[in-house]
Structures are given as C-alpha cells and as structure tokens.
C-alpha cells in the first residue's frame, strides 16, 4: 500500500494447482499504473497462471497480490468477477469466445453485461464494435458465427472484445501468436492508441521478443519467479 | 433482454438437442394428459351406457341389481311389475314416454328381451345416440326377432333365420314350438344392447302360453303358433322393468320419490347416470389401474425431462464459465439457464398437449368404433392443468441445478473444460 501509483503489486506471491508443486513463487513484482509491460518466459513457466491470478480467475492467498488497489486474495469469488468485469480486459490465450454468438455479439458481450464498461464508451455499443472491428480488419465478418473463423480471426475478435470500453487494465495472453506481420502491427497500434487514450495499464505476454522494444519495459518471468526450476 | 437473446440464440444453435429435449418432454406430457383422458373417457363411456333416460323402474330391490338386469343383462329380478302398474306410470302426466322390458328367456346364452316400438324410438346411449337398424326392420309381429349386433355376429344369423327361444336362462326346455324369425339386426353400439335379442311383449306372452304353472304344457295342451296368430289380442300381464323419460328433467326427482312410494306394488326407481357412476366407483378397478399407470408415467416423464435438461445444460459448463469470466453475475447465469430450461419445458408441454388433441382428432372415430370408448376432446381439466403446470415448473427448477453447479465450480476449472 506504499505506492499509490501501483496497478499490480505482488509480495511473496506463491501459487500451486491443487496439491501440486509451486508454479509461481514471486517475492516481489510491481507494475505501475499506465505502464506497458512485456512479459516473457518459456512455455510452461507460469505466464498464463500469473495473468489468471491478476485477473481473479485464480484465487491468490490473501495479502499476496494487489490489483487496482484491491487485495485480490481477500475478495470473494463474485467480487473478483465484478472487479474483472468492470476494470480488466482479458485477451485469453484460448480466446474463450461464445460459440453460438456472431462476431458482433461476441465483441459487445462484456460491454452489454457490465454497465461500467458501457458507460466508458463514447457512443452507442454498435458503433464502438464496428470501429474496433475495422481497426483489426474483421469488420466484414461482424455477422459471421465465430466458429466459422480462422484462428487468427478468432484471436482478433477476442482482442476487440477485451479493449472495448477501455478497461483500466488490459491483460493480453499471446494475442498476436496467430497473426501475420501486418495484422500484428495493426493490432499493436490499436492497442497502444487505446491504452494511451484511457491511460490504461497493459500487461502483454508474448514469445515474440521482436515486439519487446515497443513496450515501456520487458519483464522476464523466470527472473522473477523462484519456483521455475 | 440480453438474457432472453442469449437463451434464444443458444437454444437455436443447438437445434437438434433442443428439439429432442422438447420432444421428449412433449411425449411425456402427451402420455400424461392422454392417460388421464382415457381414464375419464372410460368412466364417462360407462356412465353413459344409457342416456336420455331419466329413470329406470323395477320391482322393489337393490339399485345395482336393477341396473344389472335392466341395463347390463346380468342376473334377474326378484319380482315382476304388473302390466297395469306400468300403464299407470306410462300415462302419468309428468311422464313423456316409457320403454318396457320383459326379461327371463334366452336363446343360446343370449337374453331375449320383450319390448315395444318405444325401444327403437326412445332408447339412447352414449351422448344421446339412437339405436339404428343395420338391416331389416323393427320387431312388430308376435314372432318377429331383432338381434343385437354382437348376437348376429357370434351366431352368424341373417335375416329370415328361424330361431327357438329357451325358457329361463339356458335351461333344457325349449319353447321350440314357437318359430321366431329374424326380421332385423341392430347397428353396433358397444353397449350391452349388442348382446341381446329383442322381441315384442306379445311374443314373450306367446312363448309362455300354456306355461302358466311354470312347467311345460301337458301333452295335447300346447298352444300352436297358428292359434296364437289367430288371437285378436294377445294378453300381456306383466313386464320386468321399464325405462322412463319425464316430460321435463325437473320432474325426475319428484317422479322417483312417487314411484318409490307406489301404493299397489313396491317399486324401485333409479336415475341411470347417478346409479352408473356409483356402480363405476364400486367396480372401477380398471380406473385404479390406469391411475397407477398415469402416476408412473408422470414420474418417468418428469425424470426423463430433468435428465435431458440437466445433460444439455451440463454440456455447457465452459460457456457458463466464459460468461462469468466476462462479468455475468450469478443472477444472470441462473436466469439464463432457468429461462432456457423453462422455455424448453413450456414448448414441450405445449407440443405435448397439441399431440394429444391431434391424436384424439385422428383416433377418436377409431377408438369409438373399435372399443366403444368415447374420449371427449375438451379443455384440459384441473388434474391435467396441474400435470402440465408441474412439468413447466419442474422444468424451471431443473435449470436451477446446473446453474448453481456452474457457479459453484471454480471459474478456472470451468474455463478449462474443452468444448
Ligand atoms: N489447470 C491446471 N492444472 C494443473 N496444472 C496446470 C494447469 N494449468 C497449468 N498448469 C501447470 O502450470 C505450469 C504453468 O502453466 P502456464 O499455463 O501458466 O504456462 P505458460 O507460461 O502460460 O505457458 P505457455 O507459454 O505454453 O502458454 C505448467 O507446468 C502447467 O503444467
Ligand atoms: Mg500460457
């Protein structure tokens, strides 16, 4: 609670799945508000796990992780859901799209569900969706079922969904893994523009070290994490 | 609005499983409502064995006994009614018509009933249908015989056939000196009418000429058919019972009381609908059986519905987790699943009721023709409403279980479920 400008702050954060060995053991990590961080590490090093803890999908031990001023570990599961819905945009590594909704409805879903996110939109939901889709080159797919998209197209739907309504914290788990160079560039541009406009914090995971210098600072998980053996 | 939209899209997306679930619900509802319909149809068909008759009158005795011998052709009366007493009531100002019945003889196991033209004119069964002749004409002459449909079919008789009548029920003493001739065959009614043989009151008298002592006439004392035919008027001295139609329904109770307190001869009068319903309660094992069946049908139907709703929702745990990850609260997720389940069961219930009505419309003539079972096509009664309501309510409840489960399992586990 010392640093008012900290967006994410981990102290002695440990995590294991069930009774398994520790996947994470992070003595100390701070990400300041408005910072754009590039998180990297080999496959299986615990990147997705860390993002899950930050987003409240997984439950950390109380006192070990603070996100947007809240002790995530002390929150009940519905309270973590609310924190994530209102303030965090999450591009899941596995996309997690709703199979029976079309592209437009998938992108608009979090904004429709959450009033806070909706309030931060400038105009009507439909307009914002179309605009985001246009930036990512999927505006011609808006009425298409998501199950009929290519992986890269699905990834862009997931990305558009996460940034709509300008959440304070955007978490992106390898959002560009299936994109070609042009798409990757357009996506990063949209992402940065969004982050800048709303002063959001960005936590970005990628294996593509070539992207690292576009961020404020790189963060190597194996260096932070004592559990990585 | 959002929830309704989601529910609609998710249901239409899985149209195959959705329709199968709705169909299985529809079938259980149809079975439920159908069995209940058959049950009431059976009871009503029974209570309507006789219709349009206000009272059945016989000598003093039990109600059921009177019904049994006058309507169902079973057992026999303790005493007869004199011709004069019958005529007195027949001409009573509150009485519109009567049908006399003279019982006691048989032909090859089937009852021979003496009656008059009122029988063909006035006798009504099930919902006011009149008797009709399939072939020939009514029995008018002394030796005329009209056969019930079942009798004609079983014995293979055609018009013009000569038959002998046995005194009593299946004794050895045939009145074979009196040649009766088949002049008509009745249409099938699916009531006991089909299983009897009809002659005139005079015909019954003729059979018994010379039998006044109850034993066969002595040698040389037999009455020849020609003698009977030569008689100007054949005396009718007694009948067994009579059916009665009042001038107005409103007189029925008063008439019943008056007849029961008849001075000259002790009589019993019953209202057929009431007595038949009472009798059904006494012998309605079949109904009890159906009630047990319909209980099991309810149980199995509802269980089947719960299982299919549960499995269809359980397959969507990942989807629920995603919705939750995007911020849908417990109330939203519960209402989504409950709404879906409720919609499914409501559609199923509606379809099921449609099936019943459709099925009845198609099958009703056949059921009536084949079994004499008249199943009315009418609004759902209270019991059926309760059944259908219970199915819909339970459908909603069925959605609650997976919904709570979706919220109970850790979000991360839900997201890890493969779709
Ligand atoms: N649901 C789970 N249950 C048990 N163990 C898990 C689960 N998810 C991940 N793990 C384990 O935790 C460790 C870290 O996994 P995680 O997914 O965080 O790695 P990652 O850095 O995101 O890898 P990648 O770059 O391949 O996405 C792995 O060893 C993995 O086996
Ligand atoms: Mg990962």
XYZ file of C-alpha atoms and ligand atoms in Angstrom:
680
model
C 0.000 0.000 0.000
C 3.037 2.225 -0.147
C 2.959 3.063 -3.816
C -0.291 4.793 -4.819
C 0.518 4.520 -8.476
C 0.931 0.716 -8.411
C -1.588 -1.065 -10.620
C -0.374 -4.560 -9.836
C 1.693 -5.372 -6.804
C 2.785 -8.854 -5.787
C 4.514 -9.593 -2.486
C 5.562 -13.134 -1.641
C 3.069 -14.437 -4.192
C 3.053 -18.219 -4.344
C 0.668 -20.427 -6.253
C 0.226 -24.118 -6.947
C -2.556 -26.016 -8.729
C -4.201 -28.137 -6.044
C -1.621 -30.062 -4.037
C 0.947 -29.873 -6.819
C 4.335 -28.125 -6.639
C 4.548 -24.340 -6.653
C 4.148 -22.965 -10.171
C 4.800 -19.419 -9.023
C 6.864 -18.028 -6.166
C 7.356 -14.319 -6.764
C 8.962 -12.398 -3.863
C 8.211 -9.014 -5.356
C 6.769 -7.505 -8.530
C 5.245 -4.097 -9.221
C 3.600 -2.751 -12.347
C 2.717 0.924 -12.171
C -0.472 2.495 -13.496
C -0.245 3.398 -17.161
C 2.801 1.196 -17.685
C 3.056 -1.025 -20.760
C 4.822 -4.231 -19.758
C 6.072 -7.031 -21.994
C 6.054 -10.307 -20.036
C 8.012 -13.189 -21.463
C 9.316 -16.588 -20.474
C 9.482 -20.103 -21.870
C 6.388 -22.194 -22.333
C 5.182 -23.622 -19.053
C 6.940 -21.016 -16.960
C 3.679 -19.806 -15.434
C 2.763 -16.729 -17.519
C -0.869 -17.684 -18.000
C -1.056 -18.676 -14.345
C 0.189 -15.244 -13.266
C -2.323 -13.498 -15.541
C -5.086 -15.704 -14.133
C -4.180 -14.613 -10.612
C -4.103 -10.943 -11.585
C -7.483 -11.203 -13.320
C -9.007 -13.074 -10.388
C -9.736 -16.180 -12.421
C -7.497 -17.997 -9.952
C -7.513 -17.173 -6.246
C -4.227 -15.977 -4.711
C -3.527 -16.165 -0.968
C -4.751 -13.048 0.861
C -2.236 -10.253 1.112
C -0.008 -11.521 -1.657
C -1.488 -9.714 -4.651
C -2.955 -6.255 -5.026
C -4.664 -5.222 -8.280
C -6.097 -1.706 -8.824
C -5.942 -1.107 -5.106
C -7.774 -4.293 -4.148
C -6.362 -7.267 -2.259
C -7.459 -9.895 -4.793
C -6.857 -12.800 -2.438
C -9.241 -11.314 0.122
C -12.096 -10.896 -2.337
C -14.916 -13.405 -2.647
C -15.305 -15.074 -5.995
C -18.282 -12.897 -7.124
C -16.327 -9.803 -6.026
C -13.363 -10.911 -8.147
C -15.796 -11.437 -11.042
C -17.039 -7.876 -10.606
C -13.533 -6.421 -10.403
C -12.570 -8.196 -13.626
C -15.782 -7.330 -15.450
C -15.615 -3.620 -14.666
C -11.912 -2.899 -14.812
C -9.973 -5.611 -16.620
C -9.939 -6.538 -20.293
C -8.537 -10.018 -20.779
C -7.468 -11.482 -24.125
C -7.435 -15.179 -23.225
C -4.788 -17.400 -24.714
C -7.630 -19.776 -25.666
C -9.886 -16.883 -26.820
C -12.956 -18.155 -24.925
C -15.493 -16.941 -27.449
C -19.172 -17.879 -27.136
C -19.689 -20.373 -29.974
C -23.325 -19.575 -30.751
C -22.982 -15.802 -30.962
C -21.787 -13.983 -34.056
C -18.698 -11.784 -34.126
C -20.574 -8.580 -33.294
C -22.371 -10.072 -30.295
C -19.176 -11.664 -29.004
C -17.271 -8.383 -29.113
C -20.134 -6.476 -27.481
C -20.805 -9.055 -24.752
C -18.713 -7.645 -21.861
C -19.955 -4.127 -22.573
C -23.534 -5.342 -22.627
C -23.089 -7.281 -19.407
C -21.222 -4.600 -17.499
C -22.633 -1.111 -17.021
C -19.256 0.417 -16.025
C -17.669 -0.692 -19.272
C -20.674 0.548 -21.237
C -20.512 3.982 -19.624
C -16.932 4.470 -20.761
C -17.903 4.104 -24.415
C -18.187 7.382 -26.347
C -21.138 6.391 -28.487
C -23.550 3.528 -28.967
C -22.293 -0.033 -28.500
C -22.751 -0.991 -32.147
C -20.645 1.909 -33.360
C -17.788 1.126 -30.986
C -17.866 -2.534 -32.034
C -17.739 -1.658 -35.715
C -14.863 0.748 -35.151
C -12.755 -1.741 -33.213
C -13.502 -4.449 -35.778
C -12.488 -2.125 -38.607
C -9.109 -1.457 -36.963
C -8.472 -5.189 -36.705
C -9.656 -5.931 -40.251
C -12.635 -8.067 -39.253
C -15.448 -5.608 -39.978
C -16.630 -7.766 -42.901
C -17.059 -10.698 -40.517
C -19.314 -8.996 -37.980
C -22.374 -11.138 -38.722
C -20.382 -14.345 -39.097
C -20.558 -17.133 -36.498
C -17.275 -17.223 -34.565
C -16.955 -20.967 -35.078
C -16.517 -20.312 -38.797
C -13.487 -18.017 -38.403
C -9.834 -18.827 -38.808
C -7.736 -18.932 -35.644
C -6.199 -15.545 -36.387
C -9.627 -14.028 -36.971
C -10.880 -15.516 -33.697
C -7.874 -14.024 -31.948
C -8.772 -10.592 -33.254
C -12.357 -10.998 -32.052
C -11.035 -11.865 -28.600
C -8.763 -8.814 -28.707
C -11.527 -6.435 -29.794
C -13.724 -7.779 -27.009
C -11.051 -7.108 -24.386
C -10.298 -3.495 -25.311
C -13.891 -2.332 -25.826
C -14.999 0.017 -23.055
C -11.407 0.978 -22.177
C -10.762 -1.085 -19.039
C -8.083 0.294 -16.666
C -6.015 -2.848 -17.024
C -5.632 -4.813 -20.230
C -4.186 -8.298 -19.974
C -3.237 -9.969 -23.228
C -2.029 -13.563 -23.311
C -0.133 -14.054 -26.590
C -2.726 -12.048 -28.546
C -0.626 -11.963 -31.696
C 0.509 -15.588 -31.864
C -1.673 -16.357 -34.900
C -1.346 -13.059 -36.760
C 0.758 -12.123 -39.772
C 3.136 -9.167 -39.566
C 0.658 -6.601 -40.946
C -2.144 -7.700 -38.656
C 0.199 -7.799 -35.698
C 1.283 -4.255 -36.428
C -2.319 -3.011 -36.805
C -3.339 -4.738 -33.606
C -0.480 -3.290 -31.563
C -1.233 0.147 -32.951
C -4.887 -0.098 -31.920
C -3.898 -1.460 -28.545
C -1.411 1.343 -27.845
C -3.822 4.001 -29.054
C -6.467 2.688 -26.704
C -4.108 2.427 -23.780
C -2.867 5.952 -24.343
C -6.316 7.496 -24.658
C -7.621 5.977 -21.458
C -4.363 5.830 -19.544
C -4.751 2.083 -19.109
C -2.110 -0.293 -17.871
C -1.049 -3.016 -20.270
C 0.287 -6.455 -19.342
C 1.275 -8.207 -22.559
C 2.553 -11.784 -22.862
C 4.398 -12.901 -25.974
C 7.124 -15.201 -27.161
C 7.937 -12.733 -29.921
C 10.913 -10.863 -28.436
C 10.939 -8.620 -31.540
C 7.956 -6.777 -30.110
C 9.602 -6.061 -26.771
C 11.129 -2.681 -27.641
C 7.718 -1.169 -28.418
C 6.858 -1.506 -24.697
C 7.919 0.557 -21.682
C 9.805 -2.367 -20.229
C 10.251 -6.092 -20.630
C 9.690 -8.410 -17.689
C 11.174 -11.880 -17.615
C 9.089 -14.258 -15.560
C 11.888 -16.794 -14.919
C 13.904 -13.965 -13.385
C 11.071 -13.001 -11.039
C 9.910 -16.481 -10.289
C 11.873 -18.586 -7.787
C 9.648 -21.601 -8.472
C 10.855 -22.015 -12.017
C 13.321 -24.837 -11.868
C -33.309 -8.568 -22.871
C -29.682 -9.653 -23.128
C -30.513 -12.875 -21.280
C -33.532 -13.590 -23.467
C -31.390 -13.023 -26.538
C -28.667 -15.316 -25.275
C -31.177 -18.006 -24.344
C -32.817 -17.835 -27.756
C -29.536 -17.948 -29.668
C -28.128 -20.747 -27.563
C -31.310 -22.818 -27.971
C -31.486 -22.325 -31.720
C -27.771 -23.023 -32.066
C -28.275 -26.491 -30.612
C -31.486 -27.007 -32.531
C -31.141 -30.791 -32.677
C -30.666 -31.388 -28.959
C -33.167 -28.651 -28.214
C -35.849 -30.265 -30.336
C -35.074 -33.724 -28.999
C -35.379 -32.486 -25.437
C -38.590 -30.620 -26.241
C -39.925 -33.716 -27.991
C -39.166 -35.986 -25.074
C -40.934 -33.538 -22.780
C -43.797 -33.354 -25.266
C -44.164 -37.125 -25.270
C -44.281 -37.387 -21.517
C -46.818 -34.585 -21.327
C -48.860 -36.224 -24.091
C -48.774 -39.544 -22.264
C -49.708 -37.867 -19.025
C -52.610 -35.950 -20.462
C -53.597 -38.836 -22.746
C -53.802 -41.443 -19.996
C -55.869 -39.033 -17.958
C -58.138 -38.518 -20.972
C -58.608 -42.251 -21.472
C -59.394 -42.612 -17.791
C -62.147 -40.008 -17.835
C -63.296 -41.305 -21.235
C -63.724 -44.794 -19.794
C -65.653 -43.522 -16.841
C -67.853 -41.344 -18.971
C -68.483 -44.036 -21.548
C -69.589 -46.304 -18.713
C -71.815 -43.727 -17.061
C -73.299 -43.091 -20.485
C -74.172 -46.697 -21.261
C -77.733 -45.439 -21.092
C -78.521 -41.848 -21.844
C -81.628 -39.763 -22.273
C -83.444 -41.979 -19.808
C -84.470 -40.194 -16.636
C -85.432 -43.209 -14.543
C -85.218 -46.975 -14.661
C -88.019 -48.630 -12.734
C -88.222 -52.200 -11.460
C -89.759 -54.114 -8.601
C -88.532 -53.188 -5.137
C -84.897 -54.242 -4.779
C -81.326 -53.049 -4.855
C -80.227 -50.225 -7.155
C -77.286 -52.172 -8.524
C -79.370 -55.243 -9.060
C -81.898 -53.233 -11.060
C -79.102 -51.756 -13.181
C -77.502 -55.138 -13.694
C -80.584 -56.876 -15.033
C -82.131 -53.982 -16.919
C -79.013 -52.419 -18.447
C -76.239 -54.993 -18.379
C -78.278 -58.143 -18.876
C -76.900 -59.806 -15.744
C -78.836 -61.545 -13.017
C -82.573 -61.474 -12.696
C -85.229 -59.521 -10.839
C -86.889 -60.736 -7.659
C -90.354 -59.890 -8.914
C -92.155 -58.506 -11.924
C -94.260 -55.419 -12.437
C -97.876 -55.820 -13.439
C -98.997 -54.524 -16.791
C -101.476 -52.206 -15.062
C -98.869 -50.573 -12.860
C -96.611 -49.958 -15.851
C -99.533 -48.493 -17.846
C -100.460 -46.262 -14.931
C -96.986 -44.694 -14.934
C -96.816 -44.676 -18.684
C -99.886 -42.481 -18.765
C -98.810 -40.312 -15.829
C -98.936 -36.619 -16.721
C -95.280 -35.999 -15.849
C -94.095 -38.947 -17.948
C -93.256 -38.431 -21.585
C -92.502 -41.994 -22.608
C -91.554 -45.432 -21.265
C -89.767 -48.445 -22.694
C -90.993 -51.742 -21.181
C -88.606 -54.645 -20.661
C -89.789 -58.222 -20.187
C -86.882 -60.481 -19.265
C -86.433 -64.126 -18.386
C -85.870 -66.024 -21.611
C -82.810 -66.708 -23.646
C -81.513 -68.050 -26.896
C -78.190 -69.896 -26.953
C -76.938 -67.926 -23.979
C -78.140 -64.533 -25.142
C -81.012 -62.799 -23.375
C -84.331 -62.439 -25.067
C -85.995 -59.153 -24.166
C -89.599 -58.343 -24.810
C -90.202 -54.682 -25.518
C -92.218 -52.435 -27.828
C -91.624 -49.843 -30.530
C -90.576 -47.209 -27.964
C -87.360 -49.135 -27.576
C -86.265 -48.417 -31.153
C -87.512 -44.888 -30.921
C -86.503 -43.762 -27.453
C -83.567 -45.846 -26.297
C -80.454 -43.680 -26.273
C -76.880 -44.488 -25.395
C -73.602 -42.615 -25.078
C -74.210 -38.947 -25.628
C -77.765 -39.352 -26.888
C -77.142 -41.630 -29.889
C -80.255 -43.510 -31.032
C -80.423 -47.146 -31.984
C -80.333 -47.843 -35.681
C -81.039 -50.961 -37.693
C -78.161 -52.263 -39.768
C -80.543 -54.500 -41.651
C -84.268 -55.245 -41.767
C -86.960 -53.690 -39.639
C -88.171 -53.365 -36.072
C -89.909 -56.285 -34.412
C -93.616 -55.651 -34.762
C -95.251 -59.027 -35.212
C -95.582 -61.642 -32.452
C -92.856 -63.862 -33.831
C -90.523 -61.116 -35.025
C -86.993 -61.017 -33.632
C -84.385 -58.263 -33.816
C -80.787 -59.194 -32.988
C -78.163 -57.135 -31.254
C -75.036 -56.699 -33.412
C -72.905 -58.978 -31.257
C -75.536 -61.737 -31.303
C -75.828 -61.620 -35.069
C -72.064 -61.712 -35.464
C -71.486 -64.514 -32.973
C -74.285 -66.783 -34.072
C -73.900 -65.954 -37.736
C -77.614 -65.327 -38.201
C -79.011 -63.494 -41.179
C -82.445 -62.081 -41.843
C -85.117 -64.749 -42.240
C -83.427 -67.224 -39.873
C -85.823 -69.194 -37.645
C -84.805 -69.458 -34.015
C -86.182 -71.097 -30.882
C -86.368 -69.367 -27.531
C -85.472 -71.106 -24.298
C -87.460 -70.526 -21.158
C -85.235 -69.248 -18.369
C -81.524 -68.758 -18.796
C -80.114 -71.678 -20.710
C -82.452 -74.433 -19.472
C -83.356 -77.517 -21.435
C -86.961 -76.680 -22.022
C -87.146 -75.008 -25.379
C -90.208 -73.193 -26.481
C -89.388 -74.624 -29.823
C -92.942 -74.954 -30.849
C -92.965 -71.159 -31.393
C -90.989 -70.339 -34.531
C -89.424 -66.901 -34.244
C -87.960 -65.262 -37.303
C -85.139 -62.732 -37.513
C -86.522 -59.559 -39.104
C -83.851 -57.032 -38.147
C -80.275 -56.602 -36.926
C -79.211 -53.567 -34.906
C -76.136 -51.472 -35.529
C -73.276 -51.918 -33.133
C -73.497 -49.685 -30.050
C -70.678 -51.089 -27.905
C -73.163 -51.333 -25.057
C -74.967 -54.365 -23.634
C -77.681 -53.738 -26.256
C -75.439 -55.597 -28.714
C -75.645 -58.761 -26.649
C -79.419 -59.237 -26.528
C -82.280 -60.407 -28.718
C -85.397 -58.277 -28.949
C -88.961 -59.476 -29.423
C -92.339 -57.892 -28.713
C -94.102 -58.077 -25.363
C -96.729 -60.179 -27.103
C -94.026 -62.519 -28.321
C -92.944 -63.145 -24.727
C -96.568 -63.789 -23.767
C -96.984 -66.231 -26.641
C -93.953 -68.240 -25.553
C -95.431 -68.644 -22.132
C -98.920 -69.687 -23.167
C -99.691 -72.973 -21.500
C -96.706 -72.431 -19.163
C -98.705 -70.582 -16.552
C -97.794 -73.182 -13.909
C -94.106 -72.717 -14.638
C -93.833 -76.197 -16.164
C -94.150 -77.214 -19.810
C -97.724 -77.648 -21.002
C -99.177 -81.146 -20.797
C -99.294 -83.255 -23.894
C -102.112 -82.023 -26.046
C -102.345 -78.720 -24.223
C -99.619 -76.980 -26.246
C -100.652 -73.801 -27.935
C -99.916 -73.911 -31.635
C -98.456 -70.875 -33.415
C -101.490 -70.718 -35.631
C -103.697 -70.383 -32.579
C -101.585 -67.513 -31.318
C -101.733 -65.766 -34.636
C -105.482 -66.240 -34.741
C -105.952 -64.458 -31.415
C -107.359 -60.980 -31.735
C -105.317 -59.661 -28.865
C -102.556 -61.418 -27.049
C -102.774 -60.586 -23.358
C -99.677 -59.080 -21.737
C -99.891 -59.402 -17.972
C -96.510 -58.390 -16.672
C -93.192 -56.849 -17.509
C -89.886 -56.781 -15.607
C -88.873 -53.157 -15.646
C -89.264 -50.032 -17.675
C -87.162 -47.063 -18.745
C -88.826 -43.716 -18.331
C -88.441 -40.278 -19.817
C -90.032 -37.403 -17.903
C -91.830 -34.524 -19.559
C -89.169 -32.335 -18.046
C -85.894 -33.087 -16.295
C -87.209 -31.095 -13.354
C -89.815 -33.794 -12.615
C -87.267 -36.569 -12.265
C -86.681 -36.373 -8.519
C -90.372 -35.985 -7.733
C -91.208 -38.915 -10.001
C -88.507 -41.033 -8.421
C -89.984 -40.346 -4.983
C -93.522 -41.022 -6.141
C -92.607 -44.260 -7.873
C -90.646 -45.481 -4.869
C -93.680 -44.948 -2.682
C -96.071 -46.551 -5.204
C -99.096 -47.928 -3.325
C -100.243 -51.008 -5.222
C -96.864 -52.540 -5.906
C -93.473 -51.893 -4.275
C -91.171 -50.338 -6.908
C -87.642 -49.002 -7.111
C -86.651 -46.160 -9.442
C -83.043 -45.158 -10.145
C -81.501 -42.302 -12.105
C -79.226 -44.173 -14.546
C -76.398 -41.608 -14.649
C -76.175 -41.457 -10.884
C -76.507 -45.197 -10.404
C -73.973 -45.972 -13.128
C -71.457 -43.535 -11.676
C -71.994 -45.138 -8.281
C -71.508 -48.567 -9.773
C -68.327 -47.458 -11.543
C -66.916 -46.375 -8.225
C -67.643 -49.854 -6.952
C -66.118 -51.763 -9.831
C -63.656 -49.228 -11.220
C -60.551 -51.383 -10.796
C -59.584 -50.531 -14.326
C -59.582 -46.907 -13.369
C -57.386 -47.565 -10.372
C -55.023 -49.431 -12.665
C -54.906 -46.536 -15.072
C -54.376 -44.137 -12.225
C -51.336 -46.121 -11.091
C -50.046 -46.174 -14.671
C -50.565 -42.472 -15.051
C -48.700 -41.926 -11.777
C -45.720 -43.845 -13.148
C -45.974 -42.022 -16.443
C -45.763 -38.722 -14.563
C -42.759 -39.929 -12.636
C -40.853 -41.329 -15.608
C -41.790 -38.393 -17.821
C -40.614 -35.810 -15.362
C -37.434 -37.749 -14.575
C -36.681 -38.041 -18.279
C -37.223 -34.352 -18.701
C -34.961 -33.498 -15.761
C -32.242 -35.753 -17.131
C -32.361 -34.314 -20.630
C -32.407 -30.722 -19.394
C -29.618 -31.451 -16.967
C -27.361 -33.105 -19.527
C -27.994 -30.433 -22.135
C -27.039 -27.738 -19.647
C -24.160 -29.619 -18.106
C -22.513 -29.792 -21.504
C -22.284 -26.024 -21.400
C -20.166 -25.527 -18.325
C -17.402 -23.909 -20.335
C -19.815 -21.459 -21.883
C -21.132 -20.551 -18.440
C -17.564 -20.043 -17.256
C -16.860 -17.730 -20.184
C -19.961 -15.674 -19.459
C -18.859 -15.474 -15.866
C -15.326 -14.505 -16.849
C -16.808 -11.655 -18.876
C -18.697 -10.418 -15.850
C -22.070 -12.159 -15.858
C -23.097 -12.402 -12.211
C -24.751 -15.377 -10.552
C -28.209 -13.919 -11.052
C -27.625 -13.562 -14.798
C -26.272 -17.068 -15.215
C -29.009 -18.624 -13.122
C -31.690 -16.732 -15.009
C -30.184 -17.719 -18.350
C -30.199 -21.430 -17.557
C -33.533 -21.360 -15.773
C -35.043 -19.416 -18.645
C -33.715 -21.905 -21.175
C -34.942 -24.883 -19.196
C -38.284 -23.220 -18.592
C -38.673 -22.317 -22.267
C -37.839 -25.871 -23.250
C -40.352 -27.417 -20.905
C -43.017 -24.865 -21.799
C -42.539 -25.584 -25.509
C -42.511 -29.309 -24.743
C -45.679 -29.088 -22.681
C -47.417 -27.080 -25.372
C -46.384 -29.585 -28.053
C -47.499 -32.451 -25.844
C -50.967 -31.002 -25.419
C -51.105 -30.448 -29.189
C -50.132 -34.099 -29.727
C -52.999 -35.208 -27.523
C -55.554 -33.078 -29.322
C -54.181 -34.012 -32.726
C -54.036 -37.691 -31.797
C -57.552 -37.648 -30.433
C -58.921 -35.932 -33.506
C -57.401 -38.647 -35.656
C -58.026 -41.631 -33.391
C -61.374 -40.749 -31.872
C -63.586 -42.349 -34.560
C -61.450 -45.481 -34.487
C -61.460 -45.730 -30.680
C -65.188 -45.356 -30.637
C -65.748 -47.800 -33.473
C -63.353 -50.389 -32.101
C -63.839 -50.164 -28.343
C -66.919 -48.037 -27.876
C -64.667 -45.717 -25.946
C -65.726 -42.140 -26.342
C -62.901 -39.832 -25.364
C -64.137 -36.277 -25.385
C -61.964 -33.578 -26.957
C -62.273 -30.831 -24.415
C -60.315 -28.245 -22.461
C -57.766 -29.630 -20.025
C -59.372 -30.402 -16.688
C -57.881 -29.349 -13.387
C -55.831 -32.513 -12.898
C -54.349 -32.174 -16.357
C -53.638 -28.486 -15.813
C -51.808 -29.436 -12.633
C -49.776 -32.057 -14.526
C -48.805 -29.634 -17.273
C -48.108 -26.871 -14.770
C -45.937 -29.204 -12.719
C -43.927 -30.139 -15.806
C -43.246 -26.494 -16.621
C -42.391 -25.560 -13.037
C -40.132 -28.587 -12.650
C -38.510 -27.619 -15.947
C -37.595 -24.250 -14.461
C -36.293 -25.943 -11.337
C -34.290 -28.380 -13.457
C -32.367 -25.424 -14.853
C -31.507 -24.310 -11.364
C -29.292 -27.277 -10.530
C -26.749 -26.917 -13.369
C -26.876 -23.148 -12.882
C -25.874 -23.417 -9.254
C -23.303 -26.020 -10.182
C -21.884 -23.716 -12.874
C -21.437 -21.056 -10.273
C -20.066 -23.372 -7.600
C -17.222 -24.841 -9.657
C -14.107 -22.704 -9.724
C -14.039 -20.347 -12.659
C -10.673 -21.602 -13.825
C -11.896 -25.227 -13.943
C -14.906 -24.143 -15.964
C -12.660 -22.357 -18.456
C -10.507 -25.453 -18.775
C -13.431 -27.627 -19.922
C -12.985 -28.404 -23.596
C -15.923 -27.605 -25.804
N -5.269 -26.291 -14.860
C -4.059 -26.696 -14.490
N -3.931 -27.674 -13.592
C -2.730 -28.111 -13.191
N -1.604 -27.609 -13.641
C -1.619 -26.617 -14.543
C -2.864 -26.110 -15.012
N -2.613 -25.103 -15.899
C -1.251 -25.025 -15.979
N -0.663 -25.916 -15.165
C 0.754 -26.071 -14.966
O 1.312 -24.847 -14.533
C 2.511 -24.589 -15.208
C 2.452 -23.204 -15.836
O 1.468 -23.199 -16.833
P 1.060 -21.881 -17.633
O -0.088 -22.183 -18.450
O 0.973 -20.767 -16.645
O 2.363 -21.681 -18.540
P 2.604 -20.572 -19.652
O 3.838 -19.859 -19.257
O 1.421 -19.760 -19.889
O 2.940 -21.487 -20.910
P 2.622 -21.174 -22.461
O 3.661 -20.214 -22.917
O 2.807 -22.507 -23.110
O 1.250 -20.668 -22.562
C 2.732 -25.680 -16.217
O 3.743 -26.556 -15.736
C 1.434 -26.411 -16.271
O 1.675 -27.785 -16.340
Mg 0.158 -19.524 -21.440
